[in-house]
Short mmCIF file of C-alpha atoms and ligand atoms in Angstrom, two decimals:
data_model
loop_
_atom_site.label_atom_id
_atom_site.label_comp_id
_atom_site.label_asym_id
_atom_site.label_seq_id
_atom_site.Cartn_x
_atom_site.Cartn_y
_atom_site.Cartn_z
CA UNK I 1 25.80 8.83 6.45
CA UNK I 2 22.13 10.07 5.76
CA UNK I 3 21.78 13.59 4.92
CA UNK I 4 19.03 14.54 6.16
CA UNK I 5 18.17 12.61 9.68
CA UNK I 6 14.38 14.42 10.85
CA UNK I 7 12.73 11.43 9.86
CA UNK I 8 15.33 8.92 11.42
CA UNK I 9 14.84 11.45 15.27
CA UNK I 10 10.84 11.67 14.69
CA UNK I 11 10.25 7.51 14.09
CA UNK I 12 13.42 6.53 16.60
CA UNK I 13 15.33 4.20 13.27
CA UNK I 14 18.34 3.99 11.76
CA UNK I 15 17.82 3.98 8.44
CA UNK I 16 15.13 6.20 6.55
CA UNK I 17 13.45 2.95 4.83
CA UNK I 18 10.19 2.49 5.38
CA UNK I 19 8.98 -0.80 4.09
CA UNK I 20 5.46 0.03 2.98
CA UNK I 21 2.40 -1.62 4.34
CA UNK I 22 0.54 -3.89 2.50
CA UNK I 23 -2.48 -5.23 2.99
CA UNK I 24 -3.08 -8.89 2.87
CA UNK I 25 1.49 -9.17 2.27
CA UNK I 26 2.64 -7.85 4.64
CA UNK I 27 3.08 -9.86 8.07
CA UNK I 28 4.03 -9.66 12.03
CA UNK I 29 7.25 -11.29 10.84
CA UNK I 30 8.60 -9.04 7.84
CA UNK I 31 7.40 -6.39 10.24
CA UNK I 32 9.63 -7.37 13.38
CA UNK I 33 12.40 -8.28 10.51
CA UNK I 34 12.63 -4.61 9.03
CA UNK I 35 12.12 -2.43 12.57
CA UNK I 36 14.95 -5.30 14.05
CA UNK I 37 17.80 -4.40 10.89
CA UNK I 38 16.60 -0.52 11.61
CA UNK I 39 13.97 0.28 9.05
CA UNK I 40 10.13 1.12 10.02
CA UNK I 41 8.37 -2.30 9.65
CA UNK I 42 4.38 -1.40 8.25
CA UNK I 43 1.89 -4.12 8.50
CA UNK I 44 -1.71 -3.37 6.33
CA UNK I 45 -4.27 -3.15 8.44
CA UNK I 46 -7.57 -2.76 5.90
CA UNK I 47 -9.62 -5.28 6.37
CA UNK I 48 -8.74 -6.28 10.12
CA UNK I 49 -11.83 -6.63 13.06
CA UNK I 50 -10.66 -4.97 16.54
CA UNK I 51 -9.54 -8.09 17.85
CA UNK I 52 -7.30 -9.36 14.43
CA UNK I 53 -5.82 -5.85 15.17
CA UNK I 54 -4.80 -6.79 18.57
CA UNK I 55 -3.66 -10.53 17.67
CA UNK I 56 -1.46 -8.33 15.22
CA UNK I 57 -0.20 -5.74 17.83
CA UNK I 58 0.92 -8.62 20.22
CA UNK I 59 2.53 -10.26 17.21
CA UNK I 60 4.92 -7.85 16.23
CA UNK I 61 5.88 -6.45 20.14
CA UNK I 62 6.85 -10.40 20.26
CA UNK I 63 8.93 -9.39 16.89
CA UNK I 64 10.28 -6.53 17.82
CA UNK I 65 10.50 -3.82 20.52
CA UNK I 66 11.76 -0.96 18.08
CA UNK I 67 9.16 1.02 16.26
CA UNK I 68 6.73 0.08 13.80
CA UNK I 69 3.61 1.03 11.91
CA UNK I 70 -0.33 -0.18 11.56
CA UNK I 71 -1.58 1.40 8.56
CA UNK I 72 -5.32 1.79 7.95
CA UNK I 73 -7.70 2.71 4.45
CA UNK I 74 -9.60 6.15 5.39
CA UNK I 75 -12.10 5.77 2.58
CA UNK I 76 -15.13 7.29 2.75
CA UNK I 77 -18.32 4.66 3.02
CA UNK I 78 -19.53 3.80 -0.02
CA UNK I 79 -22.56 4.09 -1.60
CA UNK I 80 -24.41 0.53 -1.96
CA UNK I 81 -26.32 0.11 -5.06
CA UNK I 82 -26.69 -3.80 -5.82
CA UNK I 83 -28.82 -3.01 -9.41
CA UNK I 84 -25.66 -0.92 -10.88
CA UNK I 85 -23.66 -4.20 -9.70
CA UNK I 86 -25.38 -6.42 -12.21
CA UNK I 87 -23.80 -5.60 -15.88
CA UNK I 88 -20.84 -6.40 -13.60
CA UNK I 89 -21.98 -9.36 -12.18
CA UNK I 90 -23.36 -11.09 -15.37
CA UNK I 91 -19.58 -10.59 -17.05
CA UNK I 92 -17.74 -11.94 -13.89
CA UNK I 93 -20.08 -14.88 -14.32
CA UNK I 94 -18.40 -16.98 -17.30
CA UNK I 95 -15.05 -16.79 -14.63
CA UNK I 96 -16.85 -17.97 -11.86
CA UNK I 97 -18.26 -21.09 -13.90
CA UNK I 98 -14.67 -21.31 -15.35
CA UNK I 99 -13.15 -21.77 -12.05
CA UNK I 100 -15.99 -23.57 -10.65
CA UNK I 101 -17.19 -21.84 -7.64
CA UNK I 102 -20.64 -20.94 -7.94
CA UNK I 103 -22.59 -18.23 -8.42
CA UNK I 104 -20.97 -14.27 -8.48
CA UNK I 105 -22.17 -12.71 -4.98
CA UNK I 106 -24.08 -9.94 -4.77
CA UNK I 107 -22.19 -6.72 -3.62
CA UNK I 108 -21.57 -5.99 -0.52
CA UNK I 109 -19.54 -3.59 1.97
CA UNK I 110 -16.96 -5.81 2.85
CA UNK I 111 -15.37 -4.33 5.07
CA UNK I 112 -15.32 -0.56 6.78
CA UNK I 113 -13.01 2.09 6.85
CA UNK I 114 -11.34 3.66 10.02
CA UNK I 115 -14.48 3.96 12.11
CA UNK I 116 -14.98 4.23 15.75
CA UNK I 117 -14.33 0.51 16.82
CA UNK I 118 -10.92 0.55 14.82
CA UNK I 119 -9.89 4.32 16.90
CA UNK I 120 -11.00 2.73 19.99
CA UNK I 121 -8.14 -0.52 19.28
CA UNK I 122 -5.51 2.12 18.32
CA UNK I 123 -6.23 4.37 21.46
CA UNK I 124 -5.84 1.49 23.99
CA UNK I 125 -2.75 -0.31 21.66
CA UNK I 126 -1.14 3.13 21.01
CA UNK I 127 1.28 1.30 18.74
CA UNK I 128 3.85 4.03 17.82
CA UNK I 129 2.97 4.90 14.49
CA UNK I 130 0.21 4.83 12.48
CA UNK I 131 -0.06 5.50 8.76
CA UNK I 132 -3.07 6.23 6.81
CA UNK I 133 -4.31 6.04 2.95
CA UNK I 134 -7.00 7.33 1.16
CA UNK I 135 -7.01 10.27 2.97
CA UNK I 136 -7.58 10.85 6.90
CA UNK I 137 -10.32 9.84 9.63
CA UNK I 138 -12.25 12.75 11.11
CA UNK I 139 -10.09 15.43 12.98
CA UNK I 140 -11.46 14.13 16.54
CA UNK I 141 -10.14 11.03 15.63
CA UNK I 142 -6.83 12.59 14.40
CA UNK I 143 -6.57 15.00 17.59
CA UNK I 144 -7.01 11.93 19.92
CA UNK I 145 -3.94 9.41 17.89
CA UNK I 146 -1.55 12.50 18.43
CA UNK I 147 -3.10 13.29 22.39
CA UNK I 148 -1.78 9.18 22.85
CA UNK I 149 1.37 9.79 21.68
CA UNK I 150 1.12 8.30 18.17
CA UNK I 151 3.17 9.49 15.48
CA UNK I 152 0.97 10.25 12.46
CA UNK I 153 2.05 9.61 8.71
CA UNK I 154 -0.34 9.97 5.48
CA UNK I 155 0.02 9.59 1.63
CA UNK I 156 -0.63 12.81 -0.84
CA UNK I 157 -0.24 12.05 -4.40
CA UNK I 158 -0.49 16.09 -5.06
CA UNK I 159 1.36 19.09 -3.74
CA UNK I 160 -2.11 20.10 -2.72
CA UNK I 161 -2.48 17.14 -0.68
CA UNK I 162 0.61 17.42 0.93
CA UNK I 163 -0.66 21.06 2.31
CA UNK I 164 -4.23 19.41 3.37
CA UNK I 165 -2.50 16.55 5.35
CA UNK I 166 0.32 19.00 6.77
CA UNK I 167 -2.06 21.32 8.38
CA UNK I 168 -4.40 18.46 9.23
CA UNK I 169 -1.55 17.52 11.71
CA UNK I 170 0.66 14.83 9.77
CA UNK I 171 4.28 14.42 11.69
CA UNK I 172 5.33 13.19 8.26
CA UNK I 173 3.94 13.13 4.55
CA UNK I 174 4.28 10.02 2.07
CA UNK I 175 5.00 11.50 -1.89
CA UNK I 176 3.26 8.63 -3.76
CA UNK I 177 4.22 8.85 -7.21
CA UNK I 178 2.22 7.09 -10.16
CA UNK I 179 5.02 4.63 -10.64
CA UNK I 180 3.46 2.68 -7.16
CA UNK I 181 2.63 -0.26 -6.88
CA UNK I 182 -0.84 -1.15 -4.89
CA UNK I 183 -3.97 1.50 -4.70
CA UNK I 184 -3.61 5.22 -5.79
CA UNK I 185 -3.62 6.96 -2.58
CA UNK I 186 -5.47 10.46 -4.22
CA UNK I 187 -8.23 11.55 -1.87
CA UNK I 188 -8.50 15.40 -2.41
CA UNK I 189 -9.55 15.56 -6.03
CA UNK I 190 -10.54 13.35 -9.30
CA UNK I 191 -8.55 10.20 -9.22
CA UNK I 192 -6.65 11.88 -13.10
CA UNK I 193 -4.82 14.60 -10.68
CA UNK I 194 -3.05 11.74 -8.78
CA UNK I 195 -1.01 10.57 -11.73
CA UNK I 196 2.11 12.85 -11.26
CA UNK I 197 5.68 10.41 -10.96
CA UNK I 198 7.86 10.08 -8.32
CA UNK I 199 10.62 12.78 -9.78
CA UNK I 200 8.12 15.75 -10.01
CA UNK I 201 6.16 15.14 -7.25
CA UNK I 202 9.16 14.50 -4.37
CA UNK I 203 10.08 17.76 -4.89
CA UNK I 204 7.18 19.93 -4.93
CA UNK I 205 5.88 18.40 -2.25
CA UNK I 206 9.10 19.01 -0.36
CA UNK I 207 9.18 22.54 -1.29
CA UNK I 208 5.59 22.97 -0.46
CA UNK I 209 5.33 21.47 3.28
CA UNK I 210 7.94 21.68 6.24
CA UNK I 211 7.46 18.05 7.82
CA UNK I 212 9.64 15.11 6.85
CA UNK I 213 8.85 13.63 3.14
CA UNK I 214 9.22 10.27 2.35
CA UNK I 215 9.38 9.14 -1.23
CA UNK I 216 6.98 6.28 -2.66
CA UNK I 217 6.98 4.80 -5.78
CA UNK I 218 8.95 2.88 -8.27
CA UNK I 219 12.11 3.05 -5.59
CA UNK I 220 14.05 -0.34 -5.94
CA UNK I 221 17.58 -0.19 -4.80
CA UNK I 222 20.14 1.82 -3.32
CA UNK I 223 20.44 4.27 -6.81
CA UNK I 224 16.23 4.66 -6.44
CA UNK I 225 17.06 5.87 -2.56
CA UNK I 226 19.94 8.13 -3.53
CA UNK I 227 17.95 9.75 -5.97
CA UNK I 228 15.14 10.38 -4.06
CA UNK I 229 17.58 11.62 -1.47
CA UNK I 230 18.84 14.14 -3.90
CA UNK I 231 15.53 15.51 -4.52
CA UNK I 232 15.08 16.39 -1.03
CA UNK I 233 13.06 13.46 0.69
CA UNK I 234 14.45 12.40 4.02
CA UNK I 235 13.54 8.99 3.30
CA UNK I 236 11.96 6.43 1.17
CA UNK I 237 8.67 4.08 1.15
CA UNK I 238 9.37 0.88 -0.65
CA UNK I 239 6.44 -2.14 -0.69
CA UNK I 240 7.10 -4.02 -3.91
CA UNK I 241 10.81 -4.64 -3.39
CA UNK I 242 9.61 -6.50 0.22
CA UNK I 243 6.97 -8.75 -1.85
CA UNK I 244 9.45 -11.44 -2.21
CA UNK I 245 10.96 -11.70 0.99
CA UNK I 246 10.12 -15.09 2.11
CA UNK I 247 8.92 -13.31 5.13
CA UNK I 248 6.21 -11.47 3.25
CA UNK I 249 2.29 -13.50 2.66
CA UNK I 250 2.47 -13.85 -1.50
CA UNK I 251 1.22 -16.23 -3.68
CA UNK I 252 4.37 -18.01 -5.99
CA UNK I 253 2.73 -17.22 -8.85
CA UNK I 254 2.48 -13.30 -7.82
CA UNK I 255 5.89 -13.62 -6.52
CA UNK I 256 7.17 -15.29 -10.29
CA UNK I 257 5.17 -12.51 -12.18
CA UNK I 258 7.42 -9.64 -10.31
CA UNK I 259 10.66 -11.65 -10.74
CA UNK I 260 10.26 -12.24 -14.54
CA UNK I 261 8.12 -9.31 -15.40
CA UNK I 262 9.18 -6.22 -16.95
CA UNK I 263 8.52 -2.25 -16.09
CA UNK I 264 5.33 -2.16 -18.80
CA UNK I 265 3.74 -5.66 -17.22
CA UNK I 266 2.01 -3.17 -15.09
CA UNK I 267 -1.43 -1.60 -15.52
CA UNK I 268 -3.39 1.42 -13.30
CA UNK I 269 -7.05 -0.44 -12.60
CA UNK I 270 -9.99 -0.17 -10.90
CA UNK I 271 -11.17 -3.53 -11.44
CA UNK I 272 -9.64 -5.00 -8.47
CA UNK I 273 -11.72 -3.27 -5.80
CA UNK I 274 -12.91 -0.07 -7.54
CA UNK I 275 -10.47 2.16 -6.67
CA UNK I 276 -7.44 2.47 -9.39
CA UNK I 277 -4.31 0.81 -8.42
CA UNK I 278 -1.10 -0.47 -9.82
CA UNK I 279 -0.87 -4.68 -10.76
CA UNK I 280 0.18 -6.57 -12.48
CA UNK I 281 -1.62 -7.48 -16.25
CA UNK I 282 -3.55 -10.42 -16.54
CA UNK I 283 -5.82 -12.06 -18.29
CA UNK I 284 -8.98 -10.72 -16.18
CA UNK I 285 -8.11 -6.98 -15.98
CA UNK I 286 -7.45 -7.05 -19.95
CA UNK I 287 -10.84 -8.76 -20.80
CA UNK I 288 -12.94 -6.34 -18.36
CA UNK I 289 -11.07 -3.46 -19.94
CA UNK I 290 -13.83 -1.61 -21.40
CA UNK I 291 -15.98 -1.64 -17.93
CA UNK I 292 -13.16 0.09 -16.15
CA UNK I 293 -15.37 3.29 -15.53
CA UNK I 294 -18.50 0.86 -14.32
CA UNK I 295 -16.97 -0.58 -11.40
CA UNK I 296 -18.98 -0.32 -8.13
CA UNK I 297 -17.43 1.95 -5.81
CA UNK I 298 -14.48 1.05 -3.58
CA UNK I 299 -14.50 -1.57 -1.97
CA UNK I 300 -17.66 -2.89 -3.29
CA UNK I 301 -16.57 -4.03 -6.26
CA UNK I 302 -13.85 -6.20 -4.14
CA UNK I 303 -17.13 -7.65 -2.89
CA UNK I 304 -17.81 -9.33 -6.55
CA UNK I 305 -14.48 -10.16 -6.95
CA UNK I 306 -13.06 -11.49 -3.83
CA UNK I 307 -14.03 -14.81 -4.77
CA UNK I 308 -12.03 -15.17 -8.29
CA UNK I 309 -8.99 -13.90 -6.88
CA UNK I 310 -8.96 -16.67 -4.12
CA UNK I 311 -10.33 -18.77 -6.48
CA UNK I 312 -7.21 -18.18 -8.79
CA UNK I 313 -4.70 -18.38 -6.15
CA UNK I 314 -5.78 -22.02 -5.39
CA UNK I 315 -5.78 -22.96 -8.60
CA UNK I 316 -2.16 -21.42 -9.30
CA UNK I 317 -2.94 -19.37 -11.92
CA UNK I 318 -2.18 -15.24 -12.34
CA UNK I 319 -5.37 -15.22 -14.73
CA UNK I 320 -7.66 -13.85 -12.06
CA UNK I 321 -5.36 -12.71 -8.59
CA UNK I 322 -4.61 -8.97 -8.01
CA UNK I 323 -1.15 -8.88 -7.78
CA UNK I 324 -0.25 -5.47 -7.17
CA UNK I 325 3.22 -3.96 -8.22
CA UNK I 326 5.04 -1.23 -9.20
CA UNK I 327 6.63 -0.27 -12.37
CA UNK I 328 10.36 -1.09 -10.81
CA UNK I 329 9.00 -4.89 -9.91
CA UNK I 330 11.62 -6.28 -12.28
CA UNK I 331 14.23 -4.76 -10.10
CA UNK I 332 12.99 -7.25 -7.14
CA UNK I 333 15.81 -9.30 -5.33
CA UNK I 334 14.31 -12.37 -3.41
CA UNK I 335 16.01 -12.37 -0.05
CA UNK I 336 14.92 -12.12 3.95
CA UNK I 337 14.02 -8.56 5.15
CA UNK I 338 17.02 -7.77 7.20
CA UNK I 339 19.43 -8.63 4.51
CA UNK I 340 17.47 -6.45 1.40
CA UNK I 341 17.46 -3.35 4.19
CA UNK I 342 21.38 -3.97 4.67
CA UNK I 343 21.50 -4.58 1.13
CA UNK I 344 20.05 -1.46 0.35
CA UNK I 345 21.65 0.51 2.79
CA UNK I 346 24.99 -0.48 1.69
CA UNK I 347 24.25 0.29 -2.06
CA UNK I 348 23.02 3.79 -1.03
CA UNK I 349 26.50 4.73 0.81
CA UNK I 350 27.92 3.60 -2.13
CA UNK I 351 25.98 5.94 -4.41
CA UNK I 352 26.46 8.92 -2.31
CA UNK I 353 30.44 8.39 -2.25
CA UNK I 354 30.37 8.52 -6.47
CA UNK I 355 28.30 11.08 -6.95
C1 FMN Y 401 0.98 -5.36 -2.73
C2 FMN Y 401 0.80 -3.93 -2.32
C3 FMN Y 401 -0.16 -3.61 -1.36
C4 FMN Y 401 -0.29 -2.31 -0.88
N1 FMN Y 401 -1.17 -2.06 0.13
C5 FMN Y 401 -1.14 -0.85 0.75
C6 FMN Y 401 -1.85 -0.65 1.96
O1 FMN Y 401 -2.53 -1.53 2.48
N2 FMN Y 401 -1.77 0.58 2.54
C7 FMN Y 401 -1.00 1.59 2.01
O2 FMN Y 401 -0.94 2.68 2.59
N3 FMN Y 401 -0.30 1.41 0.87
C8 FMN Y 401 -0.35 0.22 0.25
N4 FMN Y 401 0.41 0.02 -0.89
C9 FMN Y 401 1.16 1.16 -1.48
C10 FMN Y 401 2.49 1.40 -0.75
O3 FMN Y 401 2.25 2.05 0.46
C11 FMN Y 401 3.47 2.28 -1.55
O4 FMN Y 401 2.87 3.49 -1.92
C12 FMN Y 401 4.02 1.59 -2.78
O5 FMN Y 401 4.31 0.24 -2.53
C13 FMN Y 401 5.28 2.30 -3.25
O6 FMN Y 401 5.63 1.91 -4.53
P1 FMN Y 401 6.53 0.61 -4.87
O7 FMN Y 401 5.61 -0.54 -4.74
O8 FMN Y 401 6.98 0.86 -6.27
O9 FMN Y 401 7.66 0.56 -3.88
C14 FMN Y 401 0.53 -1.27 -1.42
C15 FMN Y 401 1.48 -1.59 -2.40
C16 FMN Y 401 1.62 -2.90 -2.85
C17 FMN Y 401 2.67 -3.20 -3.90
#
């Protein structure tokens, strides 16, 4: 039934959905779930030491033994500065005191990016596809994934970007339009250029590159995959339709906000970690509106803020958590994994046979 099937013979699936990884959501379970009823199962790996990344690896070959995808941040290391933290620091105080927990910490790098620990795990894992954001690790690094055998995916929020990660050796490229929920993935310019929607950009890009495209961004249901389709992707990325599968890690209160939002409940922000991304509003993003250029640099400012979003999650309130989603959130169905992907499958056959 698919029209175009390179991206189905390239990842070994059935169906061109790729449920999108997700940092900190997304779990060994939805994972096995998805890659079981014929999707690509992603799990987020940002944030995870060698040896999470191998307690995750062993988790989902127990789920699953059809394909799947780690996904790792390739930011750049940021630049510490703790004194251009402070104006920051002083006006997260008043939360922290609200909530109760303390004092605000002083920034830190909490975590790194894809270094040489992290290529080392994937090397001796070789899980069977690996998907990066924010750009790509050094081309050693890339040269040695595809020498293992790994199939190698990236995100390009620009036609340009598409080119740099198609002759940087990407079997397939991600369109991310601005409609996406969770972090901008815009490495190759000023974060403004990487505002182009999912309807513009699927197409350039596909015109512009001759590896598989997969469409990201505000894609929902069956009409969102036919469409996307139509403009000449060979398959989708969806990762705020799978936050309220009962398989995915989410807060209720995130989960509530998606299911009773609406399309303009969501903001672009850098105040979660300092790099923009796509949430929904709340009360802390609106008050710290007028720092949104001041942020310490990705992920340092997460460093400051880490805190209040736990902090709010335990206290069951949406005032202070990051709860990243896309514009289509209100779209959201809450059902288990395999039945949305059969779901969505069946609604796309039944768009194609009325258009
Ligand atoms: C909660 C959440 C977390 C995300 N985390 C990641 C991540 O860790 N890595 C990544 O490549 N993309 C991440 N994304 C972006 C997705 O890969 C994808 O671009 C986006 O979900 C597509 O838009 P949609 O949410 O409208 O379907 C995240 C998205 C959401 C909603």
């Amino acid at each position: 039934m698919w029209p175009k099937t390179d991206l189905l013979d390239l990842l070994g699936i059935d169906h061109p959905i790729v449920q999108a990884p997700m940092a900190g959501s997304t779990t060994p379970a939805l994972v096995g779930a998805v890659s079981n009823a014929g999707g690509l199962g992603s799990l987020g790996c940002a944030r995870q030491t060698p040896d999470g990344l191998r307690a995750i690896n062993a988790d989902i070959r127990k789920a699953t033994n059809r394909p799947f995808n780690l996904n790792f941040f390739a930011h750049e290391e940021p630049n510490l500065d703790p004194a251009a933290a402070e104006e920051m620091r002083e006006r997260l105080a008043p939360y922290y005191k609200e909530l109760g927990i303390g004092e605000v910490p002083q920034a830190t790098v909490p975590y790194a990016g894809f270094d040489d620990a992290i290529l080392e795990t994937m090397l001796d894992l070789r899980p069977p596809v690996i998907s990066f954001h924010f750009g790509l690790p050094d081309d050693a690094a890339v040269q040695a994934l595809k020498e293992a055998g790994v199939i190698l995916i990236a995100s390009a929020t620009t036609v340009a970007e598409a080119k740099l990660l198609e002759s940087s050796g990407m079997d397939a490229i991600i369109a991310q339009g601005y409609e996406a929920g969770g972090h901008r993935g815009t490495f190759a310019g000023p974060m403004e250029t990487g505002t182009v929607s999912t309807f513009p950009l699927v197409p350039q890009v596909v015109d512009a590159v001759d590896v598989p495209v997969i469409a990201a961004g505000g894609i929902a249901d069956g009409r969102g995959i036919a469409a996307a389709l139509a403009l000449g992707a060979s398959g989708v990325q969806m990762g705020t339709a799978f936050l309220t599968c009962p398989e995915a890690s989410v807060h209720a209160v995130w989960q509530k906000q998606i299911l009773e939002g609406q399309a303009e409940d969501t903001m672009v922000t850098a105040l979660s970690s300092g790099r923009p991304a796509r949430l929904v509003r709340n009360r802390l993003y609106n008050e710290l509106a007028d720092l949104e250029h001041d942020a310490p640099p990705f992920p340092v400012h997460y460093s400051l803020v880490a805190p209040l979003r736990t902090a709010g999650g335990s206290q069951d309130t949406p005032d202070f958590q990051a709860m990243y989603a896309g514009q289509a959130m209100a779209m959201n169905r809450a059902m288990p994994a395999a039945e949305l992907i059969e779901t969505l499958v069946a609604e796309t056959r039944d768009v194609l046979s009325k258009l």
